[in-house]
CSV table of C-alpha atoms and ligand atoms in Angstrom, one decimal:
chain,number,residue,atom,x,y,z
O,1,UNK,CA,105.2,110.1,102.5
O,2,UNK,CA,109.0,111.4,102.6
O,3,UNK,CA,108.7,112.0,98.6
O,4,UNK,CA,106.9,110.3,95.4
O,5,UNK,CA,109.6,107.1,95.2
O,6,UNK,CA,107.7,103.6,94.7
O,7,UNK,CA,110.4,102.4,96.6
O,8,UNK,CA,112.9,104.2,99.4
O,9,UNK,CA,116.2,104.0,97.3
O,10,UNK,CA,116.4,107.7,96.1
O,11,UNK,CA,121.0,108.0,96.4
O,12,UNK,CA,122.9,108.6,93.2
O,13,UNK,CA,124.1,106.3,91.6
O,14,UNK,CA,125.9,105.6,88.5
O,15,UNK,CA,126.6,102.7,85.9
O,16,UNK,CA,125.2,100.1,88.6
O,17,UNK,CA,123.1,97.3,87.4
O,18,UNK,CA,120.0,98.5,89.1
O,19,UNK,CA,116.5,97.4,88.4
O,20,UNK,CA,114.0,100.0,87.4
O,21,UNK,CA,111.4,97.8,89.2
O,22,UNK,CA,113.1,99.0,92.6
O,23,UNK,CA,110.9,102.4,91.1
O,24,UNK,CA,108.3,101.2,90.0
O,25,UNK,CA,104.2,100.7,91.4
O,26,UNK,CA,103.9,97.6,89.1
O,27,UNK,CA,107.4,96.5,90.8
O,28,UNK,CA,108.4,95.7,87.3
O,29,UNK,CA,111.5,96.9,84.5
O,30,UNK,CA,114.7,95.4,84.0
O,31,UNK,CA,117.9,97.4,84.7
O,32,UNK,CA,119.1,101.0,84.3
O,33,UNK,CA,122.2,102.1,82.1
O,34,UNK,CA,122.8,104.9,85.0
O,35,UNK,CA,120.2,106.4,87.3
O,36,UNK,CA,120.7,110.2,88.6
O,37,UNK,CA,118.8,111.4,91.5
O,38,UNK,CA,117.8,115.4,90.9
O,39,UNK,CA,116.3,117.5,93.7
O,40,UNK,CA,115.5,120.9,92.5
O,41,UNK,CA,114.4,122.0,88.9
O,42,UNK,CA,118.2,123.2,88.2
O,43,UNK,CA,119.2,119.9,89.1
O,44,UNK,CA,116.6,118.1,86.8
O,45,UNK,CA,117.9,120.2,83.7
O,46,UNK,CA,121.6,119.5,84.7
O,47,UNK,CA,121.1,116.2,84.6
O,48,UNK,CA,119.1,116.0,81.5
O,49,UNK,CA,121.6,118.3,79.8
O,50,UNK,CA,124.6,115.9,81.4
O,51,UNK,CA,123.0,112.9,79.9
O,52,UNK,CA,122.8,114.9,75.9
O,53,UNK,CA,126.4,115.5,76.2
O,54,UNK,CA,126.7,111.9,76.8
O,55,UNK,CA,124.8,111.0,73.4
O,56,UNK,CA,122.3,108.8,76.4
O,57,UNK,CA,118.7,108.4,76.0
O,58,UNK,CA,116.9,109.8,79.2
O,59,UNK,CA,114.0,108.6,80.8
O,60,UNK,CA,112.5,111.3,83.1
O,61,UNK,CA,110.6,108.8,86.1
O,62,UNK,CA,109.3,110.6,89.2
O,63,UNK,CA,106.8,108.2,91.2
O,64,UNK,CA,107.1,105.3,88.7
O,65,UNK,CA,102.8,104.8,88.8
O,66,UNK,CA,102.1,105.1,85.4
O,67,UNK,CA,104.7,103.5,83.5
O,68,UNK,CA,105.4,100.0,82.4
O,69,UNK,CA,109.3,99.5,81.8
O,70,UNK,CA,110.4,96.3,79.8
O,71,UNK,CA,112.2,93.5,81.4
O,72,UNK,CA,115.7,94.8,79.1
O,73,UNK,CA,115.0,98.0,81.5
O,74,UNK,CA,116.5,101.7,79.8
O,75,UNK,CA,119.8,101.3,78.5
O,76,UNK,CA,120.4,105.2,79.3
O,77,UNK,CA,119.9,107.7,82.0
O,78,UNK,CA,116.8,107.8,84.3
O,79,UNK,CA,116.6,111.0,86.1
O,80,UNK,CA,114.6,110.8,89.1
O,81,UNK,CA,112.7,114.1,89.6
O,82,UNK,CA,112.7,114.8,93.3
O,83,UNK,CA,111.7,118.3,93.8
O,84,UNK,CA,109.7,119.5,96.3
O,85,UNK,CA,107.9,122.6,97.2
O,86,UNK,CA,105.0,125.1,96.6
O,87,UNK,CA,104.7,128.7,96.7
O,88,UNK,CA,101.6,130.9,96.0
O,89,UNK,CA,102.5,133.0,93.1
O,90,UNK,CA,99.4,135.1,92.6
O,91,UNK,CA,95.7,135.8,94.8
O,92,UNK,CA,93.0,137.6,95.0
O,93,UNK,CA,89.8,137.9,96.6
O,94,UNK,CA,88.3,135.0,95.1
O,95,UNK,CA,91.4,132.9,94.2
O,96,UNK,CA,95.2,131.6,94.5
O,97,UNK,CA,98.0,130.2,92.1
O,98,UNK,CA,100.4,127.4,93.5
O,99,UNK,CA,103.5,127.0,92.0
O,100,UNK,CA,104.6,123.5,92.8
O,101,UNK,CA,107.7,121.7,92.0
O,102,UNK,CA,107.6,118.9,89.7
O,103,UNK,CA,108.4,116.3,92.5
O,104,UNK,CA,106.0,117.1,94.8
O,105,UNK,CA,104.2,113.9,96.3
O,106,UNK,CA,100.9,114.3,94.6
O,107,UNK,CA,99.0,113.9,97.7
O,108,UNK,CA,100.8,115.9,99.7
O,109,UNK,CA,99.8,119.3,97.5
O,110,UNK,CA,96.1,117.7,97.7
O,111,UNK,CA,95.8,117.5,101.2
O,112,UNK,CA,97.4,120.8,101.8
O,113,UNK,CA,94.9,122.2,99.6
O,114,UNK,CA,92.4,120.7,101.0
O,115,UNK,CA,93.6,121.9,104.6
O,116,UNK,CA,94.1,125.4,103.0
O,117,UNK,CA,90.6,125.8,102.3
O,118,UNK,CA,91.7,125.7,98.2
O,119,UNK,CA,88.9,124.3,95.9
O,120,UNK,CA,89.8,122.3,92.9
O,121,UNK,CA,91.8,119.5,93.6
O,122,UNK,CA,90.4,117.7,96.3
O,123,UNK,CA,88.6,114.7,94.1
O,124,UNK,CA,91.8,113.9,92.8
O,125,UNK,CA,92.8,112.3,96.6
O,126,UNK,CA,94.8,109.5,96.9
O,127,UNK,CA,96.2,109.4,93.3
O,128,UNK,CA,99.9,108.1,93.5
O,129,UNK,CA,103.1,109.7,91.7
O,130,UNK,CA,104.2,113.3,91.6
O,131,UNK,CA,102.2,116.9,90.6
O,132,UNK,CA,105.1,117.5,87.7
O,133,UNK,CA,104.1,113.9,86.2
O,134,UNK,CA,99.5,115.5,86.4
O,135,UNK,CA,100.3,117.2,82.9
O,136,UNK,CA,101.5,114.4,81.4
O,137,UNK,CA,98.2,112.7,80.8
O,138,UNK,CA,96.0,115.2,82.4
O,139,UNK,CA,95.3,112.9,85.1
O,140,UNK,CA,91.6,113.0,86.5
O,141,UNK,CA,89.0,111.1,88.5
O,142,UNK,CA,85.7,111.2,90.2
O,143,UNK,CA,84.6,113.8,87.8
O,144,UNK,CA,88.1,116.2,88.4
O,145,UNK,CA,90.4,116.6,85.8
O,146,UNK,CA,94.1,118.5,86.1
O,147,UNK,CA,93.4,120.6,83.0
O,148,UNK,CA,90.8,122.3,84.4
O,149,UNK,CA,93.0,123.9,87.3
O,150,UNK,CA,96.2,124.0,85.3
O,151,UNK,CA,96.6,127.8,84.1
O,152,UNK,CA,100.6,127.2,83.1
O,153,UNK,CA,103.6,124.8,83.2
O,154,UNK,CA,107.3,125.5,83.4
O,155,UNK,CA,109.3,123.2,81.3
O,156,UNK,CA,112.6,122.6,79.8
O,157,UNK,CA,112.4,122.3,76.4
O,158,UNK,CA,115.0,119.6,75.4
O,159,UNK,CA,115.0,120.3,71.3
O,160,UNK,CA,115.3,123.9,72.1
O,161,UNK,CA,117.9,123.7,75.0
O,162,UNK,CA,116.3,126.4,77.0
O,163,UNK,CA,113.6,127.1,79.7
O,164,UNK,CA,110.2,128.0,79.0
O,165,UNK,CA,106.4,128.0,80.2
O,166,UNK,CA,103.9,126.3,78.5
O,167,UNK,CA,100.2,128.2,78.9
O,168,UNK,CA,97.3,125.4,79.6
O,169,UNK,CA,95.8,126.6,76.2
O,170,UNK,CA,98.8,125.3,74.4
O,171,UNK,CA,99.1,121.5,76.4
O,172,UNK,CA,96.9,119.7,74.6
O,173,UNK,CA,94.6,118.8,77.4
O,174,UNK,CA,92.0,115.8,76.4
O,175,UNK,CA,91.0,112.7,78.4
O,176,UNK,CA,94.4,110.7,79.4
O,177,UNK,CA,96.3,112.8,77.1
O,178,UNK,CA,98.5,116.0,76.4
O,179,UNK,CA,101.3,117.5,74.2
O,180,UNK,CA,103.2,115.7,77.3
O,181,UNK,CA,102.9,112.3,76.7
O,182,UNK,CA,105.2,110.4,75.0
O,183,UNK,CA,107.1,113.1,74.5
O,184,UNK,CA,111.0,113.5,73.8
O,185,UNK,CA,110.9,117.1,73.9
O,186,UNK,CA,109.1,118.2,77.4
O,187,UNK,CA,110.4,118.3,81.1
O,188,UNK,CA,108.1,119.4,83.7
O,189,UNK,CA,110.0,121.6,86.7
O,190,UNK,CA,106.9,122.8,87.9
O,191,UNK,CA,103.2,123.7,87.7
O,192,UNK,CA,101.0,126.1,88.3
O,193,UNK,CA,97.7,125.7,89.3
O,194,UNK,CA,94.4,128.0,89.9
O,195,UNK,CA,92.2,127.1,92.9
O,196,UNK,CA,88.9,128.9,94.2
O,197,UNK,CA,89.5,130.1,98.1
O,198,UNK,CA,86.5,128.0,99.1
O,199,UNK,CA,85.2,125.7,102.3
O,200,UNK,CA,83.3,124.2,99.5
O,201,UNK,CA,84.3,121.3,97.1
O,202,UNK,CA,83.0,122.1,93.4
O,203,UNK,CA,80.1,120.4,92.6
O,204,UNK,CA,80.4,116.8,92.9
O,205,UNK,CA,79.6,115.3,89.4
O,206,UNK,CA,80.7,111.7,90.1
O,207,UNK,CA,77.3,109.7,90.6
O,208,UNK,CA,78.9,107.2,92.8
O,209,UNK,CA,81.0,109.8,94.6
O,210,UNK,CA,77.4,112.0,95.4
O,211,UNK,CA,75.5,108.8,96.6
O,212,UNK,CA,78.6,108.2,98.8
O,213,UNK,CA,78.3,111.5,100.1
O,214,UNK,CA,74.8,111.5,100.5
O,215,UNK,CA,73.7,114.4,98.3
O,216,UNK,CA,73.0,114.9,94.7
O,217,UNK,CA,75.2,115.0,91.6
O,218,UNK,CA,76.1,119.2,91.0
O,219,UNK,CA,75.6,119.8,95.0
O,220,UNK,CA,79.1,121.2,97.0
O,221,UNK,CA,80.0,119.6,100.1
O,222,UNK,CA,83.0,120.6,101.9
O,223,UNK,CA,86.3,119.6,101.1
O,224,UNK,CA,88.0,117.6,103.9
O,225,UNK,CA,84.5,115.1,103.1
O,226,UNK,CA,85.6,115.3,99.8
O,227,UNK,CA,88.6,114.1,100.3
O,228,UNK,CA,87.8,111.4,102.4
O,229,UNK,CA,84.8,109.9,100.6
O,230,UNK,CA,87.5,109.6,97.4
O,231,UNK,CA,90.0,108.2,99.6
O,232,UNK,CA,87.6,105.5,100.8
O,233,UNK,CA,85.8,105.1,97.7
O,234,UNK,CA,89.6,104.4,96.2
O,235,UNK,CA,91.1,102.4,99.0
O,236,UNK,CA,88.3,99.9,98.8
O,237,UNK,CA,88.9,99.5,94.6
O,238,UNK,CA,93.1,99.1,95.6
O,239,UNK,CA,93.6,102.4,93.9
O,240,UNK,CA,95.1,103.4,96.8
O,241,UNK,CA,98.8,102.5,97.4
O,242,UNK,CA,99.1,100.2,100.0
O,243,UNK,CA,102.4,98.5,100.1
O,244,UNK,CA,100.5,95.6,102.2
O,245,UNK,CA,97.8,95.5,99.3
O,246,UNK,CA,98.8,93.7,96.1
O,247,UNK,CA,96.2,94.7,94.6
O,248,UNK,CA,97.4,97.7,94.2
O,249,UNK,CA,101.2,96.8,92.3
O,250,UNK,CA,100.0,98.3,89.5
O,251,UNK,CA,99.6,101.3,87.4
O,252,UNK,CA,96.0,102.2,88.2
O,253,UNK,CA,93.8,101.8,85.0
O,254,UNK,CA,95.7,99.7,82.3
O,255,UNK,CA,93.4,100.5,79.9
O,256,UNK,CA,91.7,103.8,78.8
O,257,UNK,CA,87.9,103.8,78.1
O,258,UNK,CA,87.5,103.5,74.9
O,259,UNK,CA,86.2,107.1,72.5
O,260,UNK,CA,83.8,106.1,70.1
O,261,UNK,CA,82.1,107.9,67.0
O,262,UNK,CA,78.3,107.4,66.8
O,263,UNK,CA,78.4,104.8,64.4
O,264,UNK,CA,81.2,102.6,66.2
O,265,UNK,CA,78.9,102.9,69.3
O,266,UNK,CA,75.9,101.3,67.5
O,267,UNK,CA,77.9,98.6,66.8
O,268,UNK,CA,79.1,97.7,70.1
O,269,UNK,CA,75.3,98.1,70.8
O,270,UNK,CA,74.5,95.6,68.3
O,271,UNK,CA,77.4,93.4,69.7
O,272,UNK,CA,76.3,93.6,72.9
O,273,UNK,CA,72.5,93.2,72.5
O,274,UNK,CA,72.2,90.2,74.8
O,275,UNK,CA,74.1,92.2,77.4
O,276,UNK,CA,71.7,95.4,77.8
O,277,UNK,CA,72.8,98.8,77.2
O,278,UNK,CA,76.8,99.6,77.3
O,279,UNK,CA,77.5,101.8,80.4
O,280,UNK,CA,78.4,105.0,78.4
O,281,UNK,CA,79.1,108.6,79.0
O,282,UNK,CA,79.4,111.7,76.7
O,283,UNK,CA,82.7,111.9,75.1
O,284,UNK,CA,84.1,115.2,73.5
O,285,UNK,CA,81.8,116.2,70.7
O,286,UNK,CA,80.0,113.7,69.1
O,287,UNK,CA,81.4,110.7,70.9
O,288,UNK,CA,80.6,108.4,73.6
O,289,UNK,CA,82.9,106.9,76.3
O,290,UNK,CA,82.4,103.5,76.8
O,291,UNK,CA,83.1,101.6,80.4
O,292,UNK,CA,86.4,99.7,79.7
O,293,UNK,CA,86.0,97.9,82.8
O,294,UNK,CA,82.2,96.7,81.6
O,295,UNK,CA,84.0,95.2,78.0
O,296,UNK,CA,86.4,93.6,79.7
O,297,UNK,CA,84.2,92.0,82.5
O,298,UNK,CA,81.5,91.4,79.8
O,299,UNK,CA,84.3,89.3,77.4
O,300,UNK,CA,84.9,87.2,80.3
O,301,UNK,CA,87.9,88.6,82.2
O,302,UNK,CA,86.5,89.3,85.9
O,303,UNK,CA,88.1,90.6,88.6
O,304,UNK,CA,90.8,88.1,90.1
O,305,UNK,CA,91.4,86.7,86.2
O,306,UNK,CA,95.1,85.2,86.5
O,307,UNK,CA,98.0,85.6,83.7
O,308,UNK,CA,101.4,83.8,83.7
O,309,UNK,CA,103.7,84.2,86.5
O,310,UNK,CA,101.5,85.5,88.9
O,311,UNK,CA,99.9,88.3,87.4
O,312,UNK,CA,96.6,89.0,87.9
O,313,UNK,CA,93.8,91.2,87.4
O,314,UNK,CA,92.9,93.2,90.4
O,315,UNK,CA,90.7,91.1,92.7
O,316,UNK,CA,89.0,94.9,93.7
O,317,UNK,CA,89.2,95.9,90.0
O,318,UNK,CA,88.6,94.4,86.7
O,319,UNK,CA,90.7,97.9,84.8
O,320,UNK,CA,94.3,97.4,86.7
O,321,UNK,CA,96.5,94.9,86.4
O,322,UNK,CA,98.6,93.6,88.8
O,323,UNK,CA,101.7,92.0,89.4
O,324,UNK,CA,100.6,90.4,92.5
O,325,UNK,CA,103.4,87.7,92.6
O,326,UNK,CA,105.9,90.6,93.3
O,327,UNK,CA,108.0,88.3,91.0
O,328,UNK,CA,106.8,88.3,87.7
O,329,UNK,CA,108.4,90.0,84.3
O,330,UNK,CA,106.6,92.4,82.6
O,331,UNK,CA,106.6,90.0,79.4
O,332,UNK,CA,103.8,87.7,82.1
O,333,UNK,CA,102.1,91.5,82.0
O,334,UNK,CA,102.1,92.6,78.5
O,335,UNK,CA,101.0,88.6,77.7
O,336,UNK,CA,97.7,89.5,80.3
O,337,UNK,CA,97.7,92.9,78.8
O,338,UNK,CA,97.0,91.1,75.2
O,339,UNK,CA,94.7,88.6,76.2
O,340,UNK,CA,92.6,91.2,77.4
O,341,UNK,CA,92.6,93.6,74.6
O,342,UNK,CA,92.1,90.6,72.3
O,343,UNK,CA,89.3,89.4,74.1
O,344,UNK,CA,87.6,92.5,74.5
O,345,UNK,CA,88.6,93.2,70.5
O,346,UNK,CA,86.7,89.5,69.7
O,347,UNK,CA,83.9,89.6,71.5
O,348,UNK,CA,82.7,94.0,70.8
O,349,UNK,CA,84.9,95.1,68.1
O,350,UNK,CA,86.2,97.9,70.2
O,351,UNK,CA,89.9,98.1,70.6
O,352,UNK,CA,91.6,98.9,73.6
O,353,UNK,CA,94.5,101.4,74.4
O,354,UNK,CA,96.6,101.3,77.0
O,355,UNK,CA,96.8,104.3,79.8
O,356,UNK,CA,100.2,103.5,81.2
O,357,UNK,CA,103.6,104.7,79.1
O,358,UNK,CA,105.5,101.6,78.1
O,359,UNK,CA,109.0,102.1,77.9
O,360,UNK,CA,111.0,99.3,76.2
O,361,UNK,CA,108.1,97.1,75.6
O,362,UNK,CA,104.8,97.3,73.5
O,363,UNK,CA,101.4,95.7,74.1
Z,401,LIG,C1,97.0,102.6,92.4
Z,401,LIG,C2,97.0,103.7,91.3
Z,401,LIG,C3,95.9,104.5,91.1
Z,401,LIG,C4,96.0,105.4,90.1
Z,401,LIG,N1,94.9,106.2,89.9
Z,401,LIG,C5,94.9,107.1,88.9
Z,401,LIG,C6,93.7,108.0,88.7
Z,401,LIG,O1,92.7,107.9,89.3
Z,401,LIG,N2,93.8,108.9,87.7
Z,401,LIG,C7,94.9,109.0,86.9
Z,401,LIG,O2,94.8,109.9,86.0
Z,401,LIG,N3,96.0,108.3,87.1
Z,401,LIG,C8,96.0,107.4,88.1
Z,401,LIG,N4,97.1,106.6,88.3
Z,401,LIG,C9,98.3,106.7,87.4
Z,401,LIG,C10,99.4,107.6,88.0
Z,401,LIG,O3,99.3,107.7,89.4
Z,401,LIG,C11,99.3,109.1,87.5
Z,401,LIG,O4,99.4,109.1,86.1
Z,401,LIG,C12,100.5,109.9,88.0
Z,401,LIG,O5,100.3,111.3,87.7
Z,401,LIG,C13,101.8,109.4,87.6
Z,401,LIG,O6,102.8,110.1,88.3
Z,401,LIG,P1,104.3,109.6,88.5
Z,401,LIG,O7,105.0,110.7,89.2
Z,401,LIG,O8,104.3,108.3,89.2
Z,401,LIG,O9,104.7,109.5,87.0
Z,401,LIG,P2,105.8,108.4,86.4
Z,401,LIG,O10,105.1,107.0,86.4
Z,401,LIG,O11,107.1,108.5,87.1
Z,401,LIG,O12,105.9,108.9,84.9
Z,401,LIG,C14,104.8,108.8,84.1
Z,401,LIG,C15,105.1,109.4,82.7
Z,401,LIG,O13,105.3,110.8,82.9
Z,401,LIG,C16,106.6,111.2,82.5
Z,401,LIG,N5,107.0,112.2,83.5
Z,401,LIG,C17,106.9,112.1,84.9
Z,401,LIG,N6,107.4,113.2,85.5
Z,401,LIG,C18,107.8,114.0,84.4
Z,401,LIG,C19,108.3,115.4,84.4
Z,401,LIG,N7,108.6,116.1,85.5
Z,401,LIG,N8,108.6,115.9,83.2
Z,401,LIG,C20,108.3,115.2,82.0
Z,401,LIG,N9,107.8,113.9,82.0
Z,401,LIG,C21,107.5,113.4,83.2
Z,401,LIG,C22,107.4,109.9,82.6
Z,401,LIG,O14,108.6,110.0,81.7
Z,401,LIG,C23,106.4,108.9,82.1
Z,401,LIG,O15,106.3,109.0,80.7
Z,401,LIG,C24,97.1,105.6,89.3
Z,401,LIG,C25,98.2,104.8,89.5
Z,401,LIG,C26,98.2,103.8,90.5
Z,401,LIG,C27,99.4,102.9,90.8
């Protein structure tokens, strides 16, 4: 991978018509007002900066996986963060902190981890986009999460006009979610992040993940079977990219799983009598996490379910949406998107939020 673009046009260019679906996973979003390419952190904050003195809205897009841009696109700036780099910036004995530049490929820093013999990252294979965009929602799967190797993150701080760090105590870290997201205030140049020098994976907490391992949930294995048994386990869900795949022109999960308080959970129970028990997980304190992809299966969307213009849910899996046409508007996706979380609402009572950020355009 050459850097974190969905697509290979990375030039400047300004005031042309172009259409934020050339940058996009979903292949989706109608045109730019002016899109600036940025390669280092300086770069990122000149161009953010640039755009204020214009009086233009900016939209900060590095790998374009986990956003859903309306067909009437961004009528202002879209910098394009493509920084790269790493550089250890503190060891010891027992561990070392990565600095890495906001527009690293994502699986790039993985695998070099991984290679490194650096513990803490390696479930999180295969996920598309960039390591400055892994703050943003605290991104996390097969039992890993971001925030729990983050220890700080430089940012520009675009109320404030000036550079600063942000300490992991002070992101806001929960499931999908962090200060971050959504936010008109925060660019990430870079991120630090606290690995163990280990052979050794940590202890694989996944259940699906250990069984395709072969061992048992909390047992370590090492990391380059880590690594692979994730990239397998994704590639055969289309949570891979794969640009022969279109199952996989999409954003990943659409739809978070839904948090629920005790007595919200005993509804869906209720609800759901006929159906057996909910596949459910502990949720922060008192809640329980509920299996978006069983409610939505369950209220009669499977996998495969079609939407206007081609649109489709993933024939690999029922949580991401696709635009499998290639030629469908994000209106055809957003009408999919509602069908779903109506359905789901009508048949449990539980609502559904979506995972991507939608920019221009509203579910
Ligand atoms: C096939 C597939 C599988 C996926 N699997 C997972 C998964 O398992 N787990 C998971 O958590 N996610 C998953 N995702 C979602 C996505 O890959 C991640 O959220 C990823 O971190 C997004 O990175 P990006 O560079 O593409 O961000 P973009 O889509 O470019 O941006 C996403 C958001 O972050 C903001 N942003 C990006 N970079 C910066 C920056 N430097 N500073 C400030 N704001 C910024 C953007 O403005 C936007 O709001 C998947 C997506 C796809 C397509």
């Amino acid at each position: 991978m050459s850097d974190v673009s969905a697509r290979p046009a990375t030039e400047t260019r300004a005031a042309e018509p172009t259409r934020l679906a050339e940058y996009t996973t979903l292949c989706l979003g109608g045109p730019a007002g002016r899109i600036e390419t940025a390669a280092s952190a300086e770069e990122i904050v000149q161009k953010v900066q640039q755009a204020r003195l214009r009086d233009d809205e900016v939209l900060i897009l590095a790998g374009g996986s986990n956003v859903v841009v309306g067909d009437a696109g961004f009528p202002g700036t879209v910098v394009l963060v493509r920084s790269r780099g790493l550089r250890v910036v503190a060891e010891d004995a027992d561990t070392v902190t990565v600095r890495v530049e906001a527009g690293e490929p994502w699986d790039d820093l993985v695998a070099a981890t991984v290679a490194n013999g650096w513990s803490g990252l390696e479930c999180l294979s295969g996920i598309p986009g960039s390591a400055g965009a892994t703050p943003i929602q605290n991104v996390g799967a097969y039992g890993q999460e971001v925030a729990e190797t983050i220890t700080g993150v430089q940012v520009y701080d675009r109320v404030e006009g000036s550079l600063g760090r942000v300490e992991a105590a002070d992101c806001g870290f929960a499931y999908r979610s962090s200060i971050f997201k959504y936010s008109e205030r925060w660019v990430v140049l870079s991120v630090d992040f606290r690995l163990a020098r280990s052979p050794l994976s940590g202890p694989v907490r996944y259940a699906e993940l250990a069984r395709a391992l072969g061992v048992e949930p909390g047992d370590a294995v090492p990391l380059a079977d880590a690594r692979a048994a994730v990239l397998r386990l994704r590639a055969g869900k289309g949570m891979v990219l794969d640009a022969a795949d279109p199952d996989t022109r999409s954003v990943g999960s659409f739809f978070t799983n839904p948090v629920l308080d005790g007595e919200a959970y005993e509804l869906l129970r209720g609800r759901a009598a006929d159906l057996g028990e909910p596949p459910h997980w502990p949720g922060a304190g008192d809640t329980v996490k509920v299996s978006a992809a069983w409610l939505i299966d369950k209220a009669g969307f499977a996998k495969g379910h079609p939407g206007p213009e081609g649109v489709a849910i993933s024939s690999k899996h029922t949580l991401a949406l696709t635009n499998r046409s290639g030629t469908a508007s994000t209106a055809a996706l957003i009408a999919l998107a509602r069908d779903i979380r109506d359905g789901v609402h009508a048949r449990f009572g539980v609502p559904l939020h979506p995972e991507p950020v939608l920019v221009n355009c509203a579910v």
